[in-house]
GROMACS .gro file of C-alpha atoms in nm:
model
  253
    1MET     CA    1   0.031   0.012  -0.036
    2THR     CA    2   0.221   0.307  -0.066
    3LYS     CA    3  -0.120   0.563  -0.111
    4MET     CA    4  -0.367   0.608   0.213
    5THR     CA    5  -0.646   0.885   0.132
    6PHE     CA    6  -0.731   0.922   0.513
    7GLU     CA    7  -1.133   1.035   0.597
    8ASN     CA    8  -1.345   0.988   0.850
    9TYR     CA    9  -1.139   0.860   1.099
   10PHE     CA   10  -0.992   0.830   1.454
   11ASP     CA   11  -0.727   0.852   1.635
   12LYS     CA   12  -0.612   0.795   1.946
   13HIS     CA   13  -0.273   0.852   2.165
   14PHE     CA   14  -0.035   0.706   2.361
   15GLU     CA   15   0.228   0.671   2.575
   16LEU     CA   16   0.324   0.320   2.653
   17ARG     CA   17   0.408   0.245   3.030
   18TYR     CA   18   0.613   0.055   3.268
   19PHE     CA   19   0.420  -0.242   3.325
   20GLU     CA   20   0.386  -0.326   2.894
   21MET     CA   21   0.677  -0.350   2.807
   22ASN     CA   22   0.857  -0.650   2.811
   23LYS     CA   23   1.230  -0.800   2.940
   24LEU     CA   24   1.359  -0.629   2.668
   25GLY     CA   25   1.173  -0.309   2.709
   26LEU     CA   26   0.894  -0.355   2.446
   27ALA     CA   27   0.559  -0.350   2.394
   28THR     CA   28   0.377  -0.660   2.357
   29PRO     CA   29   0.220  -0.849   2.130
   30THR     CA   30  -0.134  -0.890   2.400
   31ILE     CA   31  -0.074  -0.485   2.510
   32MET     CA   32  -0.092  -0.353   2.123
   33LEU     CA   33  -0.419  -0.515   2.121
   34ALA     CA   34  -0.579  -0.351   2.456
   35LEU     CA   35  -0.485  -0.075   2.301
   36LEU     CA   36  -0.643  -0.132   1.944
   37GLU     CA   37  -0.961  -0.220   2.172
   38GLU     CA   38  -0.886   0.132   2.412
   39THR     CA   39  -0.904   0.259   2.039
   40ALA     CA   40  -1.199   0.095   1.890
   41ALA     CA   41  -1.377   0.204   2.328
   42ASP     CA   42  -1.259   0.585   2.303
   43HIS     CA   43  -1.380   0.581   1.970
   44CYS     CA   44  -1.800   0.467   2.068
   45TYR     CA   45  -1.761   0.684   2.350
   46SER     CA   46  -1.656   0.987   2.090
   47ILE     CA   47  -2.026   0.918   1.955
   48ASN     CA   48  -2.187   0.890   2.267
   49HIS     CA   49  -2.289   0.554   2.263
   50SER     CA   50  -1.958   0.407   2.508
   51LEU     CA   51  -1.965   0.071   2.544
   52PHE     CA   52  -2.119   0.045   2.979
   53ASP     CA   53  -2.382   0.279   2.770
   54LEU     CA   54  -2.463  -0.013   2.536
   55VAL     CA   55  -2.413  -0.292   2.786
   56LYS     CA   56  -2.738  -0.160   3.011
   57LYS     CA   57  -2.870  -0.214   2.723
   58ASN     CA   58  -2.770  -0.600   2.653
   59ILE     CA   59  -2.564  -0.482   2.342
   60GLY     CA   60  -2.218  -0.529   2.274
   61TRP     CA   61  -1.955  -0.555   1.968
   62VAL     CA   62  -1.804  -0.924   1.992
   63LEU     CA   63  -1.491  -0.967   1.695
   64VAL     CA   64  -1.577  -1.269   1.527
   65SER     CA   65  -1.239  -1.268   1.319
   66GLY     CA   66  -0.916  -1.035   1.290
   67ALA     CA   67  -0.571  -1.009   1.066
   68MET     CA   68  -0.246  -0.793   1.361
   69GLN     CA   69   0.042  -0.721   1.249
   70ILE     CA   70   0.346  -0.469   1.396
   71ASN     CA   71   0.632  -0.455   1.155
   72ARG     CA   72   0.825  -0.219   1.558
   73TYR     CA   73   0.697  -0.282   1.891
   74PRO     CA   74   0.702   0.045   2.082
   75ASN     CA   75   0.967   0.118   2.336
   76TYR     CA   76   0.933   0.257   2.666
   77LYS     CA   77   0.768   0.546   2.706
   78GLU     CA   78   0.732   0.628   2.347
   79LYS     CA   79   0.442   0.779   2.189
   80ILE     CA   80   0.214   0.623   1.917
   81THR     CA   81  -0.097   0.718   1.748
   82ILE     CA   82  -0.364   0.456   1.623
   83ARG     CA   83  -0.568   0.514   1.344
   84THR     CA   84  -0.884   0.373   1.329
   85TRP     CA   85  -1.231   0.364   1.061
   86LEU     CA   86  -1.493   0.165   0.919
   87SER     CA   87  -1.446   0.062   0.572
   88SER     CA   88  -1.823  -0.099   0.517
   89TYR     CA   89  -2.114  -0.208   0.666
   90SER     CA   90  -2.345  -0.510   0.670
   91SER     CA   91  -2.636  -0.448   0.886
   92ILE     CA   92  -2.478  -0.649   1.152
   93LYS     CA   93  -2.139  -0.665   1.109
   94GLY     CA   94  -1.869  -0.402   1.061
   95TYR     CA   95  -1.474  -0.396   0.949
   96ARG     CA   96  -1.287  -0.199   1.125
   97GLU     CA   97  -0.935  -0.159   1.031
   98ASN     CA   98  -0.686   0.057   1.266
   99ILE     CA   99  -0.289   0.181   1.128
  100ILE     CA  100  -0.053   0.266   1.444
  101PHE     CA  101   0.246   0.547   1.388
  102ASP     CA  102   0.573   0.610   1.526
  103GLU     CA  103   0.598   0.968   1.640
  104GLN     CA  104   0.792   1.059   1.332
  105GLN     CA  105   0.458   0.931   1.107
  106ASN     CA  106   0.643   0.575   1.069
  107ILE     CA  107   0.398   0.311   0.969
  108ILE     CA  108   0.525   0.048   1.254
  109GLY     CA  109   0.167  -0.138   1.306
  110ARG     CA  110  -0.183  -0.264   1.102
  111ALA     CA  111  -0.453  -0.420   1.218
  112LYS     CA  112  -0.842  -0.568   1.036
  113GLY     CA  113  -1.139  -0.679   1.253
  114LEU     CA  114  -1.417  -0.779   1.163
  115TRP     CA  115  -1.697  -0.705   1.479
  116VAL     CA  116  -2.067  -0.829   1.538
  117PHE     CA  117  -2.320  -0.590   1.677
  118PHE     CA  118  -2.432  -0.836   2.055
  119ASP     CA  119  -2.758  -0.854   2.197
  120ILE     CA  120  -2.571  -0.943   2.550
  121GLU     CA  121  -2.910  -1.142   2.681
  122LYS     CA  122  -2.993  -1.357   2.392
  123ARG     CA  123  -2.634  -1.424   2.243
  124LYS     CA  124  -2.720  -1.334   1.846
  125PRO     CA  125  -2.611  -1.070   1.622
  126MET     CA  126  -2.918  -0.799   1.573
  127PRO     CA  127  -2.914  -0.485   1.351
  128ILE     CA  128  -2.625  -0.150   1.459
  129PHE     CA  129  -2.852   0.133   1.503
  130ASN     CA  130  -2.881   0.386   1.218
  131ASP     CA  131  -2.700   0.645   1.474
  132ILE     CA  132  -2.391   0.443   1.489
  133LYS     CA  133  -2.400   0.417   1.109
  134GLU     CA  134  -2.442   0.840   1.014
  135LYS     CA  135  -2.162   0.888   1.312
  136TRP     CA  136  -1.959   0.627   1.212
  137PRO     CA  137  -1.937   0.713   0.787
  138ILE     CA  138  -1.710   0.516   0.576
  139ASN     CA  139  -1.411   0.472   0.479
  140SER     CA  140  -1.352   0.190   0.218
  141GLU     CA  141  -0.976   0.258   0.255
  142GLU     CA  142  -0.842  -0.081   0.356
  143SER     CA  143  -0.568  -0.145   0.641
  144ILE     CA  144  -0.427  -0.513   0.594
  145ASN     CA  145  -0.552  -0.722   0.194
  146LYS     CA  146  -0.618  -1.032   0.391
  147ASN     CA  147  -0.928  -1.207   0.393
  148ILE     CA  148  -1.016  -1.188   0.791
  149LYS     CA  149  -1.323  -1.423   0.699
  150LYS     CA  150  -1.140  -1.693   0.506
  151LYS     CA  151  -1.165  -1.987   0.766
  152ILE     CA  152  -0.878  -2.154   0.976
  153GLU     CA  153  -0.857  -2.479   0.995
  154ALA     CA  154  -0.929  -2.650   1.392
  155ILE     CA  155  -0.629  -2.949   1.485
  156ASP     CA  156  -0.660  -3.250   1.652
  157PHE     CA  157  -0.337  -3.280   1.763
  158ALA     CA  158  -0.058  -3.059   1.860
  159THR     CA  159   0.350  -3.060   1.920
  160HIS     CA  160   0.276  -2.820   2.194
  161ILE     CA  161  -0.005  -2.780   2.458
  162LYS     CA  162  -0.087  -2.603   2.706
  163GLN     CA  163  -0.416  -2.586   2.993
  164PHE     CA  164  -0.582  -2.333   3.124
  165ARG     CA  165  -0.937  -2.245   3.396
  166VAL     CA  166  -1.078  -1.979   3.300
  167ASN     CA  167  -1.154  -1.812   3.548
  168ARG     CA  168  -1.363  -1.487   3.611
  169PHE     CA  169  -1.142  -1.258   3.551
  170ASP     CA  170  -1.087  -1.387   3.202
  171THR     CA  171  -1.447  -1.308   3.153
  172ASP     CA  172  -1.554  -0.919   2.987
  173MET     CA  173  -1.850  -0.693   3.017
  174ASN     CA  174  -2.079  -0.946   2.731
  175LYS     CA  175  -2.021  -1.196   2.935
  176HIS     CA  176  -1.768  -1.443   2.702
  177VAL     CA  177  -1.357  -1.395   2.721
  178ASN     CA  178  -1.263  -1.122   2.585
  179ASN     CA  179  -1.029  -1.186   2.239
  180ILE     CA  180  -0.694  -1.088   2.397
  181ARG     CA  181  -0.682  -1.350   2.636
  182TYR     CA  182  -0.746  -1.621   2.336
  183LEU     CA  183  -0.410  -1.466   2.245
  184GLN     CA  184  -0.210  -1.512   2.514
  185TRP     CA  185  -0.365  -1.849   2.551
  186VAL     CA  186  -0.148  -1.828   2.234
  187ILE     CA  187   0.159  -1.790   2.260
  188GLU     CA  188   0.229  -1.937   2.641
  189SER     CA  189   0.243  -2.284   2.375
  190ILE     CA  190   0.421  -2.087   2.141
  191PRO     CA  191   0.812  -2.276   2.227
  192GLU     CA  192   1.042  -2.075   2.471
  193ASP     CA  193   1.273  -2.029   2.185
  194ILE     CA  194   1.064  -1.919   2.007
  195VAL     CA  195   0.961  -1.662   2.271
  196ASP     CA  196   1.248  -1.553   2.347
  197ASN     CA  197   1.422  -1.524   1.977
  198TYR     CA  198   1.169  -1.416   1.763
  199TYR     CA  199   0.877  -1.173   1.750
  200LEU     CA  200   0.535  -1.190   1.708
  201HIS     CA  201   0.540  -1.082   1.300
  202GLU     CA  202   0.128  -1.141   1.219
  203ILE     CA  203  -0.159  -1.319   1.379
  204ASP     CA  204  -0.468  -1.452   1.199
  205GLY     CA  205  -0.762  -1.546   1.412
  206ARG     CA  206  -1.113  -1.625   1.381
  207PHE     CA  207  -1.364  -1.649   1.717
  208ILE     CA  208  -1.593  -1.951   1.650
  209SER     CA  209  -1.783  -2.017   2.029
  210GLU     CA  210  -1.751  -1.897   2.390
  211ALA     CA  211  -1.582  -1.986   2.672
  212GLN     CA  212  -1.729  -2.000   3.004
  213PHE     CA  213  -1.693  -1.893   3.333
  214GLY     CA  214  -1.499  -2.225   3.501
  215ASP     CA  215  -1.394  -2.418   3.164
  216THR     CA  216  -1.079  -2.527   3.124
  217VAL     CA  217  -0.969  -2.508   2.797
  218LEU     CA  218  -0.707  -2.667   2.574
  219SER     CA  219  -0.422  -2.477   2.311
  220LEU     CA  220  -0.275  -2.645   2.098
  221THR     CA  221   0.015  -2.488   1.865
  222ASN     CA  222   0.230  -2.727   1.544
  223ILE     CA  223   0.429  -2.570   1.297
  224ASP     CA  224   0.309  -2.416   1.019
  225ILE     CA  225   0.434  -2.482   0.633
  226GLU     CA  226   0.665  -2.166   0.621
  227ASN     CA  227   0.972  -2.080   0.906
  228GLY     CA  228   0.868  -1.965   1.201
  229SER     CA  229   0.501  -2.009   1.135
  230PHE     CA  230   0.272  -2.207   1.377
  231VAL     CA  231  -0.105  -2.318   1.338
  232HIS     CA  232  -0.342  -2.255   1.652
  233THR     CA  233  -0.637  -2.399   1.771
  234ILE     CA  234  -0.817  -2.284   2.103
  235LYS     CA  235  -1.072  -2.579   2.243
  236ILE     CA  236  -1.302  -2.699   2.545
  237GLU     CA  237  -1.164  -2.988   2.700
  238GLY     CA  238  -1.295  -3.317   2.731
  239SER     CA  239  -1.563  -3.225   2.360
  240ASP     CA  240  -1.502  -3.107   2.081
  241LYS     CA  241  -1.563  -2.773   2.048
  242VAL     CA  242  -1.317  -2.532   1.942
  243CYS     CA  243  -1.316  -2.131   2.087
  244ALA     CA  244  -1.098  -1.982   1.845
  245THR     CA  245  -0.823  -2.040   1.483
  246ALA     CA  246  -0.554  -1.900   1.455
  247LYS     CA  247  -0.211  -1.798   1.233
  248THR     CA  248   0.071  -1.660   1.355
  249LEU     CA  249   0.363  -1.561   1.146
  250TRP     CA  250   0.722  -1.510   1.377
  251ARG     CA  251   1.053  -1.350   1.275
  252LYS     CA  252   1.429  -1.362   1.427
  253ASN     CA  253   1.493  -1.039   1.630
   0.00000   0.00000   0.00000
């Protein structure tokens, strides 16, 4: 992507903090995902449809698929800007685009997510309010040229397996496991020599079904066809229920 015309976007500025760093003094992948979520939440707040106001009406936004690419992770105290916008809508869902800039306006990361407007009590999608669509006009530019609706097949057997219990604080206001937790579970099952010597360049994920408080989940990881690439499945132990699938690509530090 050589040139982008920006309009109808929302910018959020951050200064990276100590507790957001890894041992190298760089932001972690889960922190970058959290900052993307904070930007989306602030974008909601800016049009008077905050996530807390929506949840009072038993409504929320649920991420069903997404991709994040990071070329360089920010340093401690570095100031970054996350620019977000909506590139398209249907009646119940929308594509959210993101670009991450450093202080010199260099692009250091990109992300794209498919979000569904969701009835929390009925556990099913519902039509997006017209007022939201009017206040979030579309900018058709895409941050990443990737089909995030394409299915990622689940794996049944893995060379690397980690087990986790879903605790109360793993769930969010929509009463389901937050997608940041899934990323943490994926990273925990990556071989230690990869985590120590490589950085997460790209993750592409699909969120298929909900894990509940008290469930035991398995994080399954296999090496994929490309060097530094892996395939992942999060499933409920003792069942065939798949919660999420993903692919990751790691690059040498």
